[in-house]
Coordinates of C-alpha atoms in Angstrom, one line a residue:
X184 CA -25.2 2.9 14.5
X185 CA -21.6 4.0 14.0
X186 CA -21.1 7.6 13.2
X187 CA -20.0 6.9 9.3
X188 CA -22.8 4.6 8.2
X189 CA -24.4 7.9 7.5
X190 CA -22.1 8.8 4.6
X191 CA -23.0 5.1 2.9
X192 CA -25.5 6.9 0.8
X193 CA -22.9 9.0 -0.5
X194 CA -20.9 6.8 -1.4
X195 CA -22.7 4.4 -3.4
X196 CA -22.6 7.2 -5.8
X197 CA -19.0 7.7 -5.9
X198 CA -18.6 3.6 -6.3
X199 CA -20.3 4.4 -9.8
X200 CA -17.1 5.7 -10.9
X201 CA -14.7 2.9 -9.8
X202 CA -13.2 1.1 -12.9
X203 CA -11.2 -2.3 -12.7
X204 CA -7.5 -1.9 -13.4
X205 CA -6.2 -3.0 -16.7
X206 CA -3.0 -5.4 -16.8
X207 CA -0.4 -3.5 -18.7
X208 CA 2.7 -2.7 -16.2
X209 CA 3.7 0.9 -17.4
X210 CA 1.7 1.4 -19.9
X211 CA -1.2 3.6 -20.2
X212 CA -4.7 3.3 -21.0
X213 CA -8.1 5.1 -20.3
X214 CA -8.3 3.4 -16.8
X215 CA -4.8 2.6 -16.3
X216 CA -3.0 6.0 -17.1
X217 CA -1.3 8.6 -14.5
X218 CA 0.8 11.6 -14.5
X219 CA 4.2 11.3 -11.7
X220 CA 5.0 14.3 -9.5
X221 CA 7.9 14.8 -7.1
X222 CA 7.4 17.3 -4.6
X223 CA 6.3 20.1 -6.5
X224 CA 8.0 18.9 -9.6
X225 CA 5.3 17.2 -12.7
X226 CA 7.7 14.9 -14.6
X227 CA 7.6 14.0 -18.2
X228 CA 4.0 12.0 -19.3
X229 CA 5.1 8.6 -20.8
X230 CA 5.9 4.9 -20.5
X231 CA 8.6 4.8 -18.5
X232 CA 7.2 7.0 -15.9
X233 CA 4.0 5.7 -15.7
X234 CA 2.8 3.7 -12.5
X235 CA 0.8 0.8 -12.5
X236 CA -0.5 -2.2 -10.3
X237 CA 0.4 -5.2 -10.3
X238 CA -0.9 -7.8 -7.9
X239 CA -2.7 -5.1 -5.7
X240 CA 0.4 -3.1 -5.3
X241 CA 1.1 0.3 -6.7
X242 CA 4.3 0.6 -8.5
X243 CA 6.3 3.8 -9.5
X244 CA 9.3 4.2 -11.9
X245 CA 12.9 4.7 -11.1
X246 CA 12.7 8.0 -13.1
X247 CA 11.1 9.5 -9.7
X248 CA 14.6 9.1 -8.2
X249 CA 16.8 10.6 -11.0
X250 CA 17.4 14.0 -10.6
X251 CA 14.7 15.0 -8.5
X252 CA 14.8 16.4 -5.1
X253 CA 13.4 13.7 -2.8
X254 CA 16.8 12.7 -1.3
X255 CA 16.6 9.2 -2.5
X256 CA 18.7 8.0 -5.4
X257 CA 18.5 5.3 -8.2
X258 CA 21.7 2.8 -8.8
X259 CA 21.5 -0.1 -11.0
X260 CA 23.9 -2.8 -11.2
X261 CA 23.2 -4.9 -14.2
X262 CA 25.7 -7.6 -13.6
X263 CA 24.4 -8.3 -10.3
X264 CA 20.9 -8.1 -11.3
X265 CA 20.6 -5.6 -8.3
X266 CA 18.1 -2.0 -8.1
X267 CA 19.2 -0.3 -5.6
X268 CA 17.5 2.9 -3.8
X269 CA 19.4 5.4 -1.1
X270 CA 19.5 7.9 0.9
X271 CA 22.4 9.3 3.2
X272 CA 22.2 7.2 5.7
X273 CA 19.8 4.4 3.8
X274 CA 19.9 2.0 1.4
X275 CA 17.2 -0.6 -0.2
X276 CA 18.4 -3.1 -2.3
X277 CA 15.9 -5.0 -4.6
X278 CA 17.1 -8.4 -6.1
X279 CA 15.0 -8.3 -9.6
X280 CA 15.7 -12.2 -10.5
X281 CA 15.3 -13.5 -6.7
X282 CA 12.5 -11.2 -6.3
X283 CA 12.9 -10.1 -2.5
X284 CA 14.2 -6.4 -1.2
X285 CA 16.8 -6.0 1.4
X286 CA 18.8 -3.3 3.5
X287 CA 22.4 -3.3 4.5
X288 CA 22.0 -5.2 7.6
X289 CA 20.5 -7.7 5.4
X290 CA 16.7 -7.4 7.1
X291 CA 14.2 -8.6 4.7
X292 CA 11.1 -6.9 3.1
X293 CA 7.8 -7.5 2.3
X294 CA 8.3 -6.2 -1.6
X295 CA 10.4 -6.9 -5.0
X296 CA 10.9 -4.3 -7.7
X297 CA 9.7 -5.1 -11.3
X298 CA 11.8 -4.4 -14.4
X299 CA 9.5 -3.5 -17.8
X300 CA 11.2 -2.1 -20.7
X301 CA 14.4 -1.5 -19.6
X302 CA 13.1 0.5 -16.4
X303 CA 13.1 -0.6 -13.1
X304 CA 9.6 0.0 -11.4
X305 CA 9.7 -0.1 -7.2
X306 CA 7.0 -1.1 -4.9
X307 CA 5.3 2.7 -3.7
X308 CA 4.5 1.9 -0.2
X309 CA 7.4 0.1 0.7
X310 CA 9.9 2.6 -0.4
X311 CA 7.5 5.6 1.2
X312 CA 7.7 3.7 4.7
X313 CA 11.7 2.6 4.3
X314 CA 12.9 6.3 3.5
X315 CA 9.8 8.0 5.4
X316 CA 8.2 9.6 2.0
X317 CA 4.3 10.3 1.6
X318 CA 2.3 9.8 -1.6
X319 CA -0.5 11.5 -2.7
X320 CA -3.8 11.0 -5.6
X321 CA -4.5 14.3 -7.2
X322 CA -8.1 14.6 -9.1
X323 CA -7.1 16.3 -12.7
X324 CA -9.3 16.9 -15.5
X325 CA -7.3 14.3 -17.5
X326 CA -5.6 11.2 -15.2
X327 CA -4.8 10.7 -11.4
X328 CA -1.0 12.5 -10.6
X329 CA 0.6 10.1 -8.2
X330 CA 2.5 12.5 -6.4
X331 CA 5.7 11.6 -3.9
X332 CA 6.3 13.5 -1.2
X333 CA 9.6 14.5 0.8
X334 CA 9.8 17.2 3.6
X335 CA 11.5 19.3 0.7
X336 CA 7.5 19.6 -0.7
X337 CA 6.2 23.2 -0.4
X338 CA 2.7 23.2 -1.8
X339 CA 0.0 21.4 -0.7
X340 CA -2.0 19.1 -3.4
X341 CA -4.6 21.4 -3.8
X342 CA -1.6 24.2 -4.7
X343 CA -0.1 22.2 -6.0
X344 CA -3.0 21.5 -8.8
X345 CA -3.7 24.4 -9.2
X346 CA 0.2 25.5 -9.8
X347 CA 0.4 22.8 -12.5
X348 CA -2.6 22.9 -14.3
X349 CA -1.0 24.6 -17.5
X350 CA 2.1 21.7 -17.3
X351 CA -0.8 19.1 -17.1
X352 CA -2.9 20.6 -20.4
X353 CA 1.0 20.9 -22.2
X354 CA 1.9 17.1 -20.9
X355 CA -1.6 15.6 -21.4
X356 CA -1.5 17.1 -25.0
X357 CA 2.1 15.8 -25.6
X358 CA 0.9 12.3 -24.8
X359 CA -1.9 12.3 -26.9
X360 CA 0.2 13.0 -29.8
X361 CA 2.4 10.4 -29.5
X362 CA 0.0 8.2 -28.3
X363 CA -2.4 8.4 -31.5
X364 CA -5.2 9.7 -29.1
X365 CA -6.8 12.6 -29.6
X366 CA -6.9 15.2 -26.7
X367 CA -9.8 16.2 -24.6
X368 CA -10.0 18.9 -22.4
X369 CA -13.5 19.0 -20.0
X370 CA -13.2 22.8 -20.1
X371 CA -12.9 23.1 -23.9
X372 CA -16.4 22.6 -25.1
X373 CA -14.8 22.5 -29.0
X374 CA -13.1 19.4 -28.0
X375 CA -13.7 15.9 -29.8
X376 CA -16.2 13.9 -26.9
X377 CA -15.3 10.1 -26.2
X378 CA -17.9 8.0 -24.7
X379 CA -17.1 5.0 -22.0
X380 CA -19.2 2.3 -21.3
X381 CA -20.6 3.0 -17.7
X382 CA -17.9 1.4 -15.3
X383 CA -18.7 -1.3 -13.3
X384 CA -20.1 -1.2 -9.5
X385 CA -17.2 -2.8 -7.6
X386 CA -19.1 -5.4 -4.8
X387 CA -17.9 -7.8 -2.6
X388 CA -18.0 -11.6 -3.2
X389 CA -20.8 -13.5 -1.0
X390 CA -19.1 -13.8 2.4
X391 CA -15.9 -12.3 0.8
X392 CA -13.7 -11.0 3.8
X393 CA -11.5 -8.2 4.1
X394 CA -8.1 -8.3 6.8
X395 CA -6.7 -4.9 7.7
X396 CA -3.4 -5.6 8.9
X397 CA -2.0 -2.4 11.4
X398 CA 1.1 -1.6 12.8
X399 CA 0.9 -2.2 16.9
X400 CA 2.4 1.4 17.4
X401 CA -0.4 2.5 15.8
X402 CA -3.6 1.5 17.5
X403 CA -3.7 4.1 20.0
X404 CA -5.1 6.4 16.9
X405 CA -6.5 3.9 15.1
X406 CA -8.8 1.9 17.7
X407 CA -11.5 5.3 17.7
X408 CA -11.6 5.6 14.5
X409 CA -12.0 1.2 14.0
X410 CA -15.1 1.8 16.4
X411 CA -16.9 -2.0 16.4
X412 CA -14.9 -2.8 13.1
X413 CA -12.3 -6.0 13.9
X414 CA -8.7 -5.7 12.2
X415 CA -5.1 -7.5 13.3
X416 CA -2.0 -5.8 14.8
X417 CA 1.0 -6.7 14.3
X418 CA 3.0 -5.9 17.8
X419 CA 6.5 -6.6 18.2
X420 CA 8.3 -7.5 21.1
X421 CA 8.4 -4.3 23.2
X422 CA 4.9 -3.4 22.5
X423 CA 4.0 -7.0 23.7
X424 CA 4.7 -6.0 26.9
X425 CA 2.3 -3.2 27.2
X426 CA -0.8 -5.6 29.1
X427 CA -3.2 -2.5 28.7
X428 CA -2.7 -2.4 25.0
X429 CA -2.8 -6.2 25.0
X430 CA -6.3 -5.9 26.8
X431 CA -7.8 -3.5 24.9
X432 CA -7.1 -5.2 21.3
X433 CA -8.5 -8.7 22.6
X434 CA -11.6 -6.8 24.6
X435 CA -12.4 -5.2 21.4
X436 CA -11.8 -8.7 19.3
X437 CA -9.2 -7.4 17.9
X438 CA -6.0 -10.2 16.0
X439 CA -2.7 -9.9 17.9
X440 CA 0.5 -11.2 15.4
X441 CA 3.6 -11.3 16.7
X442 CA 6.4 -9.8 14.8
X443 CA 9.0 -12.2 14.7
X444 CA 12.3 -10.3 14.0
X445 CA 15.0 -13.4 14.7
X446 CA 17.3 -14.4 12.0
X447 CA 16.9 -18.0 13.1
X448 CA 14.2 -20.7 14.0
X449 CA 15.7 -20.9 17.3
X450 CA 15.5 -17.0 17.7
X451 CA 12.1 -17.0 16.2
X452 CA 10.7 -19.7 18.8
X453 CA 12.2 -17.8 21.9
X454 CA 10.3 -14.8 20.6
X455 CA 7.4 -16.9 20.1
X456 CA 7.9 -17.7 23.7
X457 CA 8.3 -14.0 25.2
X458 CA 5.5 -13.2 23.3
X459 CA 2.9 -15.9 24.2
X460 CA 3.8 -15.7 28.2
X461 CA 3.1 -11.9 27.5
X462 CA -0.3 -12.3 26.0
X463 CA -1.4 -15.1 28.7
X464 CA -0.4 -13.2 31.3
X465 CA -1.7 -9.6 30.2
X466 CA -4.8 -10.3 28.5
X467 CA -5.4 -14.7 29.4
X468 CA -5.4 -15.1 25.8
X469 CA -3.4 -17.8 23.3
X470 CA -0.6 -16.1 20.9
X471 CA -1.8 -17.6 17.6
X472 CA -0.8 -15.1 15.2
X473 CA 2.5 -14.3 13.6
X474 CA 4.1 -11.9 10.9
X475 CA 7.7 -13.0 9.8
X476 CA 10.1 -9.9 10.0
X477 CA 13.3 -12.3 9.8
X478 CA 14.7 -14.1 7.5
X479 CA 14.1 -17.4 7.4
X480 CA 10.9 -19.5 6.3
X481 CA 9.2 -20.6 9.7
X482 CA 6.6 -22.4 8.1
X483 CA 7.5 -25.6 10.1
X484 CA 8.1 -23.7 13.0
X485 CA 5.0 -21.8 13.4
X486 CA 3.2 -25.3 12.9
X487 CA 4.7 -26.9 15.2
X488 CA 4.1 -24.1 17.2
X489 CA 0.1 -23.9 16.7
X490 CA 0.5 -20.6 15.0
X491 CA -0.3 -19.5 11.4
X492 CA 1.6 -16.8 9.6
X493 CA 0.1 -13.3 9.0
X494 CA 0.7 -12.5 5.5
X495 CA -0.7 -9.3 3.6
X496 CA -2.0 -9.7 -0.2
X497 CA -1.8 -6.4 -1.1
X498 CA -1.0 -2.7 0.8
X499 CA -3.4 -0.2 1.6
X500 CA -2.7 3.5 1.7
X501 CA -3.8 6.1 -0.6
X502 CA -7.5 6.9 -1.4
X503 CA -9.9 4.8 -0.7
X504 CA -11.5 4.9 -4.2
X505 CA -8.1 3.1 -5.4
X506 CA -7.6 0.6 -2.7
X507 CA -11.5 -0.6 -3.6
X508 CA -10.6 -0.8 -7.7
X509 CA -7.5 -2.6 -6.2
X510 CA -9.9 -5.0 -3.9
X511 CA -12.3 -5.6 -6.2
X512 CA -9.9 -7.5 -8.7
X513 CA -9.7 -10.2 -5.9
X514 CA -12.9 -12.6 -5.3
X515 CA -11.8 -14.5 -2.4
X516 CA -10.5 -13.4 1.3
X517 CA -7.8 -10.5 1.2
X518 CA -5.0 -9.0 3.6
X519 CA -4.2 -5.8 3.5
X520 CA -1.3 -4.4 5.3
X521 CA -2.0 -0.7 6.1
X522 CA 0.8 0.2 8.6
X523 CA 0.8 2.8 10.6
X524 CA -2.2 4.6 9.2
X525 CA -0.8 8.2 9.0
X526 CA -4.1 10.0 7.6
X527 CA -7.0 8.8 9.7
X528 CA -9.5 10.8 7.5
X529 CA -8.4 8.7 4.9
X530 CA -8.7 5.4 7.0
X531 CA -12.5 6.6 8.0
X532 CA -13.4 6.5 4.1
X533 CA -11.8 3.5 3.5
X534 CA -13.6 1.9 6.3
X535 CA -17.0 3.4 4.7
X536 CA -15.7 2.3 1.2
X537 CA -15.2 -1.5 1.9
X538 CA -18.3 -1.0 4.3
X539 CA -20.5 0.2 1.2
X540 CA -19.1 -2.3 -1.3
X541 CA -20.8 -5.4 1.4
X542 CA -17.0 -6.5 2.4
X543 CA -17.1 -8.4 5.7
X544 CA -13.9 -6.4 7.7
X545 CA -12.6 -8.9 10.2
X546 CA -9.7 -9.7 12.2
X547 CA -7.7 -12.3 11.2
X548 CA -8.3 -15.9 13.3
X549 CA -6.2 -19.1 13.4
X550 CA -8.6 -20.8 10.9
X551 CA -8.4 -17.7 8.6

């Protein structure tokens, strides 16, 4: 018995209080509504700040890069049709009719940005992993604050809560007013009560399957905390050449993708190459697995090739409360891309989480 089936218990009662998102990109409503924080700045409460999901993905406004002090800034160029994040030495441009992202040197991404309103709204955990931000789900009395993170953050959530609580009550109250609702504070017992159908029990599908999808560089911390759970990593080149890595991830039954980073076909199937000699010969096992980092489609190639192509249906990160609400709008097989897996403490109740809701976690297989 693995050392977290213990906490299964537990959290069957916290799955009580997972709600299914609502479709409504930036706007708010009693399961789709969230303050924004930057650092240890709570912005405004309103449309154009609000984050929402869409298609799995969390999305944050282009307000969080105006004037705040994350070190990342917000240009728009209408005429172009072109959203574009940076930094000093950075930049992250998002095509919003093409719908793809795209640096300088013209490397594609795994992302698009989504315009509503007139404001542009950016993929969370792409831009946290491009410009090396954090992001953060603080418990309030009212709505979640999505809260980005630079190394310019002093407080810690829990001071940081605790530092804002006023600014929430004022922000929450300001809403409401606008909004047509009527406020309602947990701590006031003279405020109006609102009742909410019990949410639902978020469960997995019969036979429904779940992909984590890790960075290679990452397994060393990951792999303990995995135990006898299967996931896939995604290795490039360099790490493909690491035969104890190699050995361990297949031992353990583990999916090894490729990252293919060549701009070409012809690139692409040299790396394929590399990459297959290096499995065969470190662990005697077949390279069937790829994720595309270039930028071309090698559909045909990887075909030809007898590989498929790793692809991720929605990212992970955050708490594992949201990632299940996020999950649990999906009734068929899921990827989800969870990169490098900074907080393991986090990872561990996600595990449980998808563990306690009957998902089957596996690693990804040529027939997948």
């Amino acid at each position: 018995m693995r050392n977290r089936l213990y906490r299964l218990g537990v959290l069957a009662l916290s799955l009580l209080v997972v709600v299914s998102l609502v479709a409504g990109p930036g706007r708010a409503s009693s399961s789709s509504a969230y303050f924004t924080a930057v650092n240890d700045q709570l912005l405004d409460l309103n449309d154009e700040t609000m984050p929402f999901y869409s298609s799995g993905v969390l999305y944050v406004s282009s307000r969080l890069f105006e004037g705040t002090d994350l070190g990342v800034s917000y240009s728009r160029n209408t005429s172009l049709g072109l959203a574009t994040l940076y930094s000093r030495s950075q930049d992250l441009h998002f095509d919003l009719a093409g719908q793809i992202a795209y640096d300088k040197q013209n490397n594609l991404y795994t992302g698009y940005a989504i315009e509503r309103g007139g404001v542009v709204f950016f993929p969370l955990n792409l831009v946290c992993r491009y410009f090396g931000l954090n992001w953060s789900s603080i418990e309030t009395d009212y709505f979640p604050v999505i809260r980005v993170k630079s190394e310019n953050a002093v407080l810690s959530d829990s001071s940081f809560a605790g530092a804002a609580s006023t600014l929430i009550d004022i922000r929450y109250n300001e809403y409401t007013r606008a909004s047509g609702r009527l406020p309602v504070n947990p701590n006031n017992p003279n405020s109006p009560a609102i009742t909410t159908p019990d949410p639902p029990v978020v469960q997995a599908a019969e036979g429904q399957k779940i992909y984590l999808l890790f960075d290679g560089g990452a397994a060393g911390e990951v792999l303990p905390v995995l135990e006898d759970t299967q996931a896939t990593f995604l290795l490039s080149e360099e790490q493909m050449a690491d035969g104890d890595l190699l050995r361990g991830l297949v031992a353990g039954g583990h999916g090894v993708a490729l990252r293919l980073r060549g701009e070409t076909a012809e690139e692409a199937e040299e790396e394929l190459r590399r990459g297959r000699e290096a499995l065969w010969q470190a662990a005697c096992c077949r390279l069937e697995l790829a994720w595309n980092d270039g930028g071309e489609d090698l559909t045909e190639l990887l075909e030809v090739q007898g590989c498929v192509e790793v692809r991720a249906d929605l990212e992970g990160g955050g708490d594992a409360d949201g990632l299940l609400r996020t999950v649990g709008r999906y009734r068929e097989d899921v990827a989800v891309y969870m990169g490098e897996a900074d907080d393991l403490a986090a990872l561990e109740d996600t595990l449980t989480a998808l563990e306690g809701a009957r998902y089957r976690l596996s690693a990804w297989r040529l027939t997948a």
